[in-house]
Amino acid sequence: MEVKTIGVIGCGLMGSGIAEVAAKSGFQVLIREQTEQLLTTRMQRIEQSLERAVAKGKLSAADKAAAQANMSGAVGLDDSLAVCDLVIEAVTEDMELKQDIFRSLDGICPASTILASNTSSISVIDLAAATRRPTQVLGMHFFNPVPVMPLLELVRTVQTDDATLDVARAVGERMGKKMIVAKDAPGFVVNRLLIPYLLDGIRVYEQGLASREDIDNGMMMGANHPMGPLTLSDFVGLDTTLFVADVLFEELGETRFKAPTLLRRLVSAGHLGRKSGRGFYEYGSSR
Ligand code: 3HC
């Protein structure tokens, strides 16, 4: 099956990046958001990102126009999504919400449509179980910022069939991504390794071992990481970091996945990192 049309459900930080990359790769992209207001601001964000790419000489004006022509947005889930060969869900990490979406998509889309989730931690089989097509459900886990990060982690459940994985792989290749395949286990591969590292970075700060700048500079200059752990936690979002940590701790029970109190307190305070304008660092404006 050749994918021509991709639905993207939820156009936040990850969904907008996925939609942008898909449209630039020549797919028809149907974006769905919850409200008109969210849809407008998120389509503007994609437009700005495309404009930045043109200004940097990475995209021609004609390719920008073509990408925009490939995208359309609407509010809610309805029968217009029936044209999709693949739908990628990228809403917030909420099991019930995601299951509702998978149930609705299963009712709307023809039997041939593949349903994917960009979840970073929720078990994909629990989403597949909300559908009558579990063999055609998988995880397509992208990394932030989606237009820049080369990796796409394909997550195969105990029921995902080979044909579904092959189609997802072909889509990833056309998007210019490098792929790894992970089992549907907590954190898959990357978050299983990344989250305990970020939590340790936060613990080192909480215990007063060094300043936030020295912790980050230590890992940037001593280990060649592009960002230190506190900057990266702010970048990923402290709410997302906490959510993934809680899932890992609940499912695996190991203390290295236990979220530090400081992380929980910052999230309670609404200090979610870059997106809220404040996390471990302060940012001029939220973005
Ligand atoms: N959209 C598009 N392009 C962007 C971008 C964005 N949001 N942010 C940066 N870029 C581009 C820039 O245009 C620039 O391109 P160029 O070199 O061709 O001009 C390039 O990326 C480098 O950007 P900058 O020079 O502005 O900044 P940096 O050199 O500091 O790089 C970074 C920025 C790419 C974000 C780099 O700091 C980095 O790789 N950080 C680590 C990111 C990371 O680890 N992400 C994964 C998080 S985990 C995750 O997403 C999984 C989830 O489940 C938790």
Tab-separated table of C-alpha atoms and ligand atoms in Angstrom:
chain	number	residue	atom	x	y	z
A	1	MET	CA	0.000	0.000	0.000
A	2	GLU	CA	1.348	3.416	-0.965
A	3	VAL	CA	0.548	6.208	1.458
A	4	LYS	CA	-0.581	9.418	-0.212
A	5	THR	CA	-2.671	11.102	2.476
A	6	ILE	CA	-1.729	11.404	6.154
A	7	GLY	CA	-3.998	12.645	8.935
A	8	VAL	CA	-2.322	14.363	11.884
A	9	ILE	CA	-4.501	14.550	14.989
A	10	GLY	CA	-3.311	17.229	17.423
A	11	CYS	CA	-1.040	19.965	16.185
A	12	GLY	CA	1.019	20.885	19.237
A	13	LEU	CA	4.813	20.925	19.312
A	14	MET	CA	5.089	17.403	17.889
A	15	GLY	CA	2.001	17.324	15.647
A	16	SER	CA	2.947	20.571	13.920
A	17	GLY	CA	6.453	19.246	13.271
A	18	ILE	CA	5.088	15.959	11.911
A	19	ALA	CA	2.598	17.807	9.671
A	20	GLU	CA	5.331	20.128	8.375
A	21	VAL	CA	7.752	17.319	7.551
A	22	ALA	CA	4.993	15.215	5.939
A	23	ALA	CA	3.816	18.126	3.767
A	24	LYS	CA	7.406	18.956	2.736
A	25	SER	CA	7.842	15.295	1.752
A	26	GLY	CA	4.948	15.491	-0.691
A	27	PHE	CA	2.180	13.827	1.334
A	28	GLN	CA	-1.304	15.332	1.478
A	29	VAL	CA	-1.751	16.250	5.137
A	30	LEU	CA	-5.063	16.694	6.960
A	31	ILE	CA	-4.499	18.410	10.303
A	32	ARG	CA	-7.133	18.185	13.015
A	33	GLU	CA	-7.246	20.347	16.145
A	34	GLN	CA	-9.689	20.803	18.997
A	35	THR	CA	-10.718	24.432	18.414
A	36	GLU	CA	-10.568	27.033	15.619
A	37	GLN	CA	-8.287	29.188	17.765
A	38	LEU	CA	-5.767	26.392	18.337
A	39	LEU	CA	-5.911	25.464	14.660
A	40	THR	CA	-5.152	29.044	13.578
A	41	THR	CA	-2.181	29.504	15.929
A	42	ARG	CA	-0.744	26.091	15.077
A	43	MET	CA	-1.054	26.547	11.324
A	44	GLN	CA	0.713	29.892	11.833
A	45	ARG	CA	3.498	28.108	13.686
A	46	ILE	CA	4.016	25.763	10.736
A	47	GLU	CA	4.003	28.734	8.367
A	48	GLN	CA	6.665	30.491	10.491
A	49	SER	CA	8.802	27.364	10.566
A	50	LEU	CA	8.586	27.084	6.758
A	51	GLU	CA	9.428	30.785	6.448
A	52	ARG	CA	12.498	30.282	8.665
A	53	ALA	CA	13.628	27.450	6.422
A	54	VAL	CA	13.259	29.691	3.341
A	55	ALA	CA	15.146	32.554	5.064
A	56	LYS	CA	17.984	30.114	5.872
A	57	GLY	CA	18.110	28.940	2.267
A	58	LYS	CA	17.079	25.390	3.266
A	59	LEU	CA	13.788	25.510	1.353
A	60	SER	CA	12.876	27.290	-1.881
A	61	ALA	CA	9.847	29.597	-1.981
A	62	ALA	CA	8.267	27.205	-4.504
A	63	ASP	CA	8.771	24.217	-2.173
A	64	LYS	CA	7.294	26.213	0.712
A	65	ALA	CA	4.222	26.997	-1.402
A	66	ALA	CA	3.958	23.325	-2.424
A	67	ALA	CA	4.181	22.200	1.215
A	68	GLN	CA	1.460	24.650	2.206
A	69	ALA	CA	-0.748	23.521	-0.653
A	70	ASN	CA	-0.361	19.952	0.647
A	71	MET	CA	-1.785	20.903	4.059
A	72	SER	CA	-5.316	21.595	5.185
A	73	GLY	CA	-6.706	21.992	8.676
A	74	ALA	CA	-10.091	21.506	10.324
A	75	VAL	CA	-11.616	21.146	13.779
A	76	GLY	CA	-12.647	17.778	15.241
A	77	LEU	CA	-12.756	14.263	13.844
A	78	ASP	CA	-15.241	13.599	11.057
A	79	ASP	CA	-15.779	11.584	7.882
A	80	SER	CA	-13.383	13.791	5.893
A	81	LEU	CA	-10.583	11.704	7.475
A	82	ALA	CA	-11.799	8.641	5.557
A	83	VAL	CA	-9.408	9.568	2.701
A	84	CYS	CA	-6.346	8.987	4.925
A	85	ASP	CA	-4.060	6.025	4.259
A	86	LEU	CA	-2.285	6.681	7.546
A	87	VAL	CA	-3.337	8.721	10.588
A	88	ILE	CA	-0.758	9.837	13.169
A	89	GLU	CA	-2.202	10.820	16.534
A	90	ALA	CA	-0.131	13.382	18.442
A	91	VAL	CA	-2.387	14.687	21.221
A	92	THR	CA	-1.352	15.077	24.874
A	93	GLU	CA	-0.336	11.986	26.831
A	94	ASP	CA	-3.776	10.995	28.104
A	95	MET	CA	-4.738	7.342	27.711
A	96	GLU	CA	-8.510	7.887	27.714
A	97	LEU	CA	-8.326	10.734	25.208
A	98	LYS	CA	-6.064	8.714	22.915
A	99	GLN	CA	-8.283	5.627	23.167
A	100	ASP	CA	-11.346	7.755	22.291
A	101	ILE	CA	-9.515	9.090	19.243
A	102	PHE	CA	-8.452	5.610	18.111
A	103	ARG	CA	-12.031	4.356	18.573
A	104	SER	CA	-13.393	7.267	16.478
A	105	LEU	CA	-10.758	6.871	13.760
A	106	ASP	CA	-11.510	3.153	13.565
A	107	GLY	CA	-15.139	4.027	12.872
A	108	ILE	CA	-14.316	6.720	10.290
A	109	CYS	CA	-11.438	5.246	8.278
A	110	PRO	CA	-11.638	2.357	5.821
A	111	ALA	CA	-10.226	-1.023	6.810
A	112	SER	CA	-6.983	-0.361	4.923
A	113	THR	CA	-5.981	2.752	6.947
A	114	ILE	CA	-3.052	2.411	9.323
A	115	LEU	CA	-3.401	4.118	12.711
A	116	ALA	CA	-0.266	5.340	14.486
A	117	SER	CA	0.461	7.153	17.716
A	118	ASN	CA	3.339	9.507	18.442
A	119	THR	CA	3.056	8.644	22.132
A	120	SER	CA	6.323	8.790	24.083
A	121	SER	CA	5.269	6.403	26.826
A	122	ILE	CA	1.707	5.096	26.645
A	123	SER	CA	1.421	1.433	25.720
A	124	VAL	CA	0.514	1.217	22.027
A	125	ILE	CA	-1.354	-2.075	22.442
A	126	ASP	CA	-3.803	-0.309	24.777
A	127	LEU	CA	-4.605	2.046	21.886
A	128	ALA	CA	-4.789	-0.799	19.363
A	129	ALA	CA	-7.267	-2.570	21.653
A	130	ALA	CA	-9.700	0.332	21.180
A	131	THR	CA	-9.907	-0.575	17.467
A	132	ARG	CA	-11.020	-3.544	15.359
A	133	ARG	CA	-7.731	-3.423	13.435
A	134	PRO	CA	-4.988	-4.066	16.031
A	135	THR	CA	-2.655	-5.544	13.402
A	136	GLN	CA	-2.647	-2.148	11.647
A	137	VAL	CA	-1.743	-0.056	14.707
A	138	LEU	CA	1.801	0.953	15.656
A	139	GLY	CA	3.806	3.694	17.351
A	140	MET	CA	5.563	6.319	15.218
A	141	HIS	CA	7.583	8.205	17.807
A	142	PHE	CA	9.204	11.382	16.474
A	143	PHE	CA	11.717	13.597	18.300
A	144	ASN	CA	11.624	17.309	19.018
A	145	PRO	CA	12.272	19.397	16.923
A	146	VAL	CA	10.751	17.052	14.334
A	147	PRO	CA	12.117	18.907	11.276
A	148	VAL	CA	15.675	18.604	12.658
A	149	MET	CA	15.947	15.325	14.549
A	150	PRO	CA	16.836	12.444	12.211
A	151	LEU	CA	15.245	9.627	14.220
A	152	LEU	CA	11.852	7.977	13.923
A	153	GLU	CA	11.282	5.189	16.449
A	154	LEU	CA	8.811	2.634	15.083
A	155	VAL	CA	7.027	0.801	17.872
A	156	ARG	CA	5.736	-2.635	17.145
A	157	THR	CA	3.121	-4.185	19.426
A	158	VAL	CA	2.607	-7.918	19.837
A	159	GLN	CA	-0.089	-7.594	17.172
A	160	THR	CA	1.389	-5.166	14.602
A	161	ASP	CA	1.828	-7.050	11.320
A	162	ASP	CA	4.812	-6.930	8.941
A	163	ALA	CA	2.881	-5.104	6.197
A	164	THR	CA	2.008	-2.259	8.605
A	165	LEU	CA	5.611	-1.914	9.717
A	166	ASP	CA	6.763	-1.875	6.081
A	167	VAL	CA	4.328	0.914	5.185
A	168	ALA	CA	5.427	2.996	8.203
A	169	ARG	CA	9.056	2.425	7.252
A	170	ALA	CA	8.387	3.617	3.684
A	171	VAL	CA	6.689	6.766	5.030
A	172	GLY	CA	9.622	7.436	7.376
A	173	GLU	CA	12.099	7.004	4.522
A	174	ARG	CA	10.195	9.465	2.351
A	175	MET	CA	10.277	11.906	5.283
A	176	GLY	CA	14.068	11.524	5.339
A	177	LYS	CA	14.125	9.868	8.761
A	178	LYS	CA	16.439	7.160	10.061
A	179	MET	CA	14.508	4.438	11.809
A	180	ILE	CA	14.868	2.044	14.667
A	181	VAL	CA	12.275	-0.555	15.638
A	182	ALA	CA	11.387	-0.952	19.298
A	183	LYS	CA	9.068	-3.277	21.161
A	184	ASP	CA	5.984	-1.812	22.796
A	185	ALA	CA	7.604	-1.716	26.243
A	186	PRO	CA	7.724	1.263	28.658
A	187	GLY	CA	9.749	4.144	27.159
A	188	PHE	CA	10.543	2.077	24.047
A	189	VAL	CA	14.327	2.483	23.493
A	190	VAL	CA	15.148	6.190	23.544
A	191	ASN	CA	13.037	7.336	26.498
A	192	ARG	CA	14.006	4.243	28.508
A	193	LEU	CA	17.589	5.539	28.326
A	194	LEU	CA	17.027	9.308	28.126
A	195	ILE	CA	14.527	9.851	30.952
A	196	PRO	CA	16.661	8.373	33.799
A	197	TYR	CA	19.553	10.526	32.547
A	198	LEU	CA	17.380	13.674	32.654
A	199	LEU	CA	16.076	12.717	36.117
A	200	ASP	CA	19.655	12.250	37.328
A	201	GLY	CA	20.553	15.687	35.982
A	202	ILE	CA	17.666	17.158	37.965
A	203	ARG	CA	18.706	15.201	41.094
A	204	VAL	CA	22.262	16.537	40.805
A	205	TYR	CA	20.815	20.074	40.706
A	206	GLU	CA	18.347	19.363	43.531
A	207	GLN	CA	21.185	18.079	45.705
A	208	GLY	CA	23.140	21.296	45.099
A	209	LEU	CA	26.152	19.602	43.488
A	210	ALA	CA	26.567	22.457	40.997
A	211	SER	CA	24.733	25.400	39.432
A	212	ARG	CA	22.257	24.724	36.630
A	213	GLU	CA	24.683	26.297	34.126
A	214	ASP	CA	27.616	24.182	35.319
A	215	ILE	CA	25.586	20.968	35.164
A	216	ASP	CA	24.512	21.752	31.597
A	217	ASN	CA	27.933	22.999	30.492
A	218	GLY	CA	29.507	19.908	32.046
A	219	MET	CA	27.506	17.584	29.816
A	220	MET	CA	27.769	19.829	26.759
A	221	MET	CA	31.513	20.335	26.916
A	222	GLY	CA	32.475	17.107	28.682
A	223	ALA	CA	30.269	14.693	26.768
A	224	ASN	CA	29.530	16.624	23.581
A	225	HIS	CA	25.767	16.713	24.113
A	226	PRO	CA	24.020	19.500	22.150
A	227	MET	CA	22.097	20.499	25.296
A	228	GLY	CA	22.689	19.812	28.989
A	229	PRO	CA	20.063	17.809	30.943
A	230	LEU	CA	18.280	20.811	32.507
A	231	THR	CA	18.039	22.699	29.204
A	232	LEU	CA	16.890	19.515	27.477
A	233	SER	CA	14.233	18.874	30.156
A	234	ASP	CA	12.941	22.431	29.622
A	235	PHE	CA	12.995	21.789	25.874
A	236	VAL	CA	11.084	18.484	26.080
A	237	GLY	CA	8.665	20.036	28.603
A	238	LEU	CA	8.810	19.337	32.332
A	239	ASP	CA	5.221	18.012	32.274
A	240	THR	CA	6.128	15.513	29.540
A	241	THR	CA	9.341	14.520	31.335
A	242	LEU	CA	7.346	13.929	34.538
A	243	PHE	CA	4.590	12.038	32.741
A	244	VAL	CA	7.023	9.654	31.062
A	245	ALA	CA	8.973	9.178	34.313
A	246	ASP	CA	5.778	8.307	36.195
A	247	VAL	CA	4.782	5.726	33.556
A	248	LEU	CA	8.263	4.173	33.640
A	249	PHE	CA	8.330	4.074	37.451
A	250	GLU	CA	4.836	2.649	37.706
A	251	GLU	CA	5.497	-0.065	35.128
A	252	LEU	CA	9.108	-0.941	35.953
A	253	GLY	CA	9.316	-0.001	39.636
A	254	GLU	CA	13.008	0.934	39.533
A	255	THR	CA	14.076	3.974	41.588
A	256	ARG	CA	16.101	5.388	38.701
A	257	PHE	CA	12.763	6.219	37.071
A	258	LYS	CA	11.384	7.928	40.222
A	259	ALA	CA	10.763	11.599	39.551
A	260	PRO	CA	12.669	14.020	41.807
A	261	THR	CA	10.454	16.180	44.043
A	262	LEU	CA	11.802	19.352	42.415
A	263	LEU	CA	10.480	18.240	39.014
A	264	ARG	CA	7.029	17.526	40.460
A	265	ARG	CA	6.951	20.896	42.265
A	266	LEU	CA	7.949	22.836	39.140
A	267	VAL	CA	5.177	21.154	37.145
A	268	SER	CA	2.641	21.893	39.926
A	269	ALA	CA	3.752	25.526	39.753
A	270	GLY	CA	3.053	25.613	36.013
A	271	HIS	CA	6.761	25.953	35.214
A	272	LEU	CA	6.721	23.575	32.281
A	273	GLY	CA	9.925	24.670	30.556
A	274	ARG	CA	10.312	26.540	27.316
A	275	LYS	CA	6.657	26.267	26.309
A	276	SER	CA	5.431	28.113	29.421
A	277	GLY	CA	8.321	30.605	29.495
A	278	ARG	CA	9.894	29.144	32.637
A	279	GLY	CA	11.334	25.866	33.836
A	280	PHE	CA	14.856	25.429	35.180
A	281	TYR	CA	15.610	28.582	33.192
A	282	GLU	CA	13.571	31.646	32.276
A	283	TYR	CA	12.730	32.273	28.614
A	284	GLY	CA	11.893	35.643	27.086
A	285	SER	CA	8.602	34.515	25.623
A	286	SER	CA	6.817	31.183	25.625
A	287	ARG	CA	7.163	29.255	22.335
B	1	3HC	N1	12.341	23.700	13.711
B	1	3HC	C1	13.095	23.632	12.594
B	1	3HC	N2	14.452	23.776	12.583
B	1	3HC	C2	15.047	24.045	13.757
B	1	3HC	C3	14.324	24.148	14.977
B	1	3HC	C4	12.917	23.966	14.910
B	1	3HC	N3	12.152	24.016	16.011
B	1	3HC	N4	15.201	24.416	15.969
B	1	3HC	C5	16.427	24.455	15.407
B	1	3HC	N5	16.329	24.210	14.080
B	1	3HC	C6	17.424	24.105	13.105
B	1	3HC	C7	18.071	25.421	12.861
B	1	3HC	O1	17.423	26.110	11.820
B	1	3HC	C8	19.495	25.021	12.502
B	1	3HC	O2	19.563	24.616	11.139
B	1	3HC	P1	20.871	24.979	10.258
B	1	3HC	O3	22.048	24.434	11.013
B	1	3HC	O4	20.634	24.270	8.961
B	1	3HC	O5	20.855	26.460	10.152
B	1	3HC	C9	19.737	23.760	13.312
B	1	3HC	O6	18.437	23.255	13.660
B	1	3HC	C10	20.524	24.059	14.532
B	1	3HC	O7	19.807	25.056	15.259
B	1	3HC	P2	20.465	26.249	16.016
B	1	3HC	O8	21.794	26.599	15.421
B	1	3HC	O9	19.460	27.326	16.204
B	1	3HC	O10	20.643	25.713	17.471
B	1	3HC	P3	21.488	24.512	17.981
B	1	3HC	O11	22.725	24.277	17.214
B	1	3HC	O12	21.587	24.782	19.426
B	1	3HC	O13	20.552	23.246	17.745
B	1	3HC	C11	18.901	21.721	18.447
B	1	3HC	C12	19.248	23.184	18.237
B	1	3HC	C13	18.837	21.007	17.110
B	1	3HC	C14	17.512	21.697	19.090
B	1	3HC	C15	20.012	21.047	19.324
B	1	3HC	O14	20.208	21.807	20.488
B	1	3HC	C16	19.670	19.652	19.743
B	1	3HC	O15	19.831	18.703	18.988
B	1	3HC	N6	19.203	19.496	21.006
B	1	3HC	C17	18.792	18.202	21.531
B	1	3HC	C18	17.404	17.889	21.066
B	1	3HC	C19	16.936	16.556	21.530
B	1	3HC	O16	17.604	15.783	22.206
B	1	3HC	N7	15.675	16.218	21.194
B	1	3HC	C20	15.046	15.004	21.588
B	1	3HC	C21	14.236	15.250	22.799
B	1	3HC	S1	13.466	13.777	23.394
B	1	3HC	C22	12.048	13.675	22.513
B	1	3HC	O17	11.690	14.514	21.710
B	1	3HC	C23	11.236	12.453	22.768
B	1	3HC	C24	10.051	12.729	23.635
B	1	3HC	O18	9.258	11.567	23.655
B	1	3HC	C25	10.389	13.115	25.057
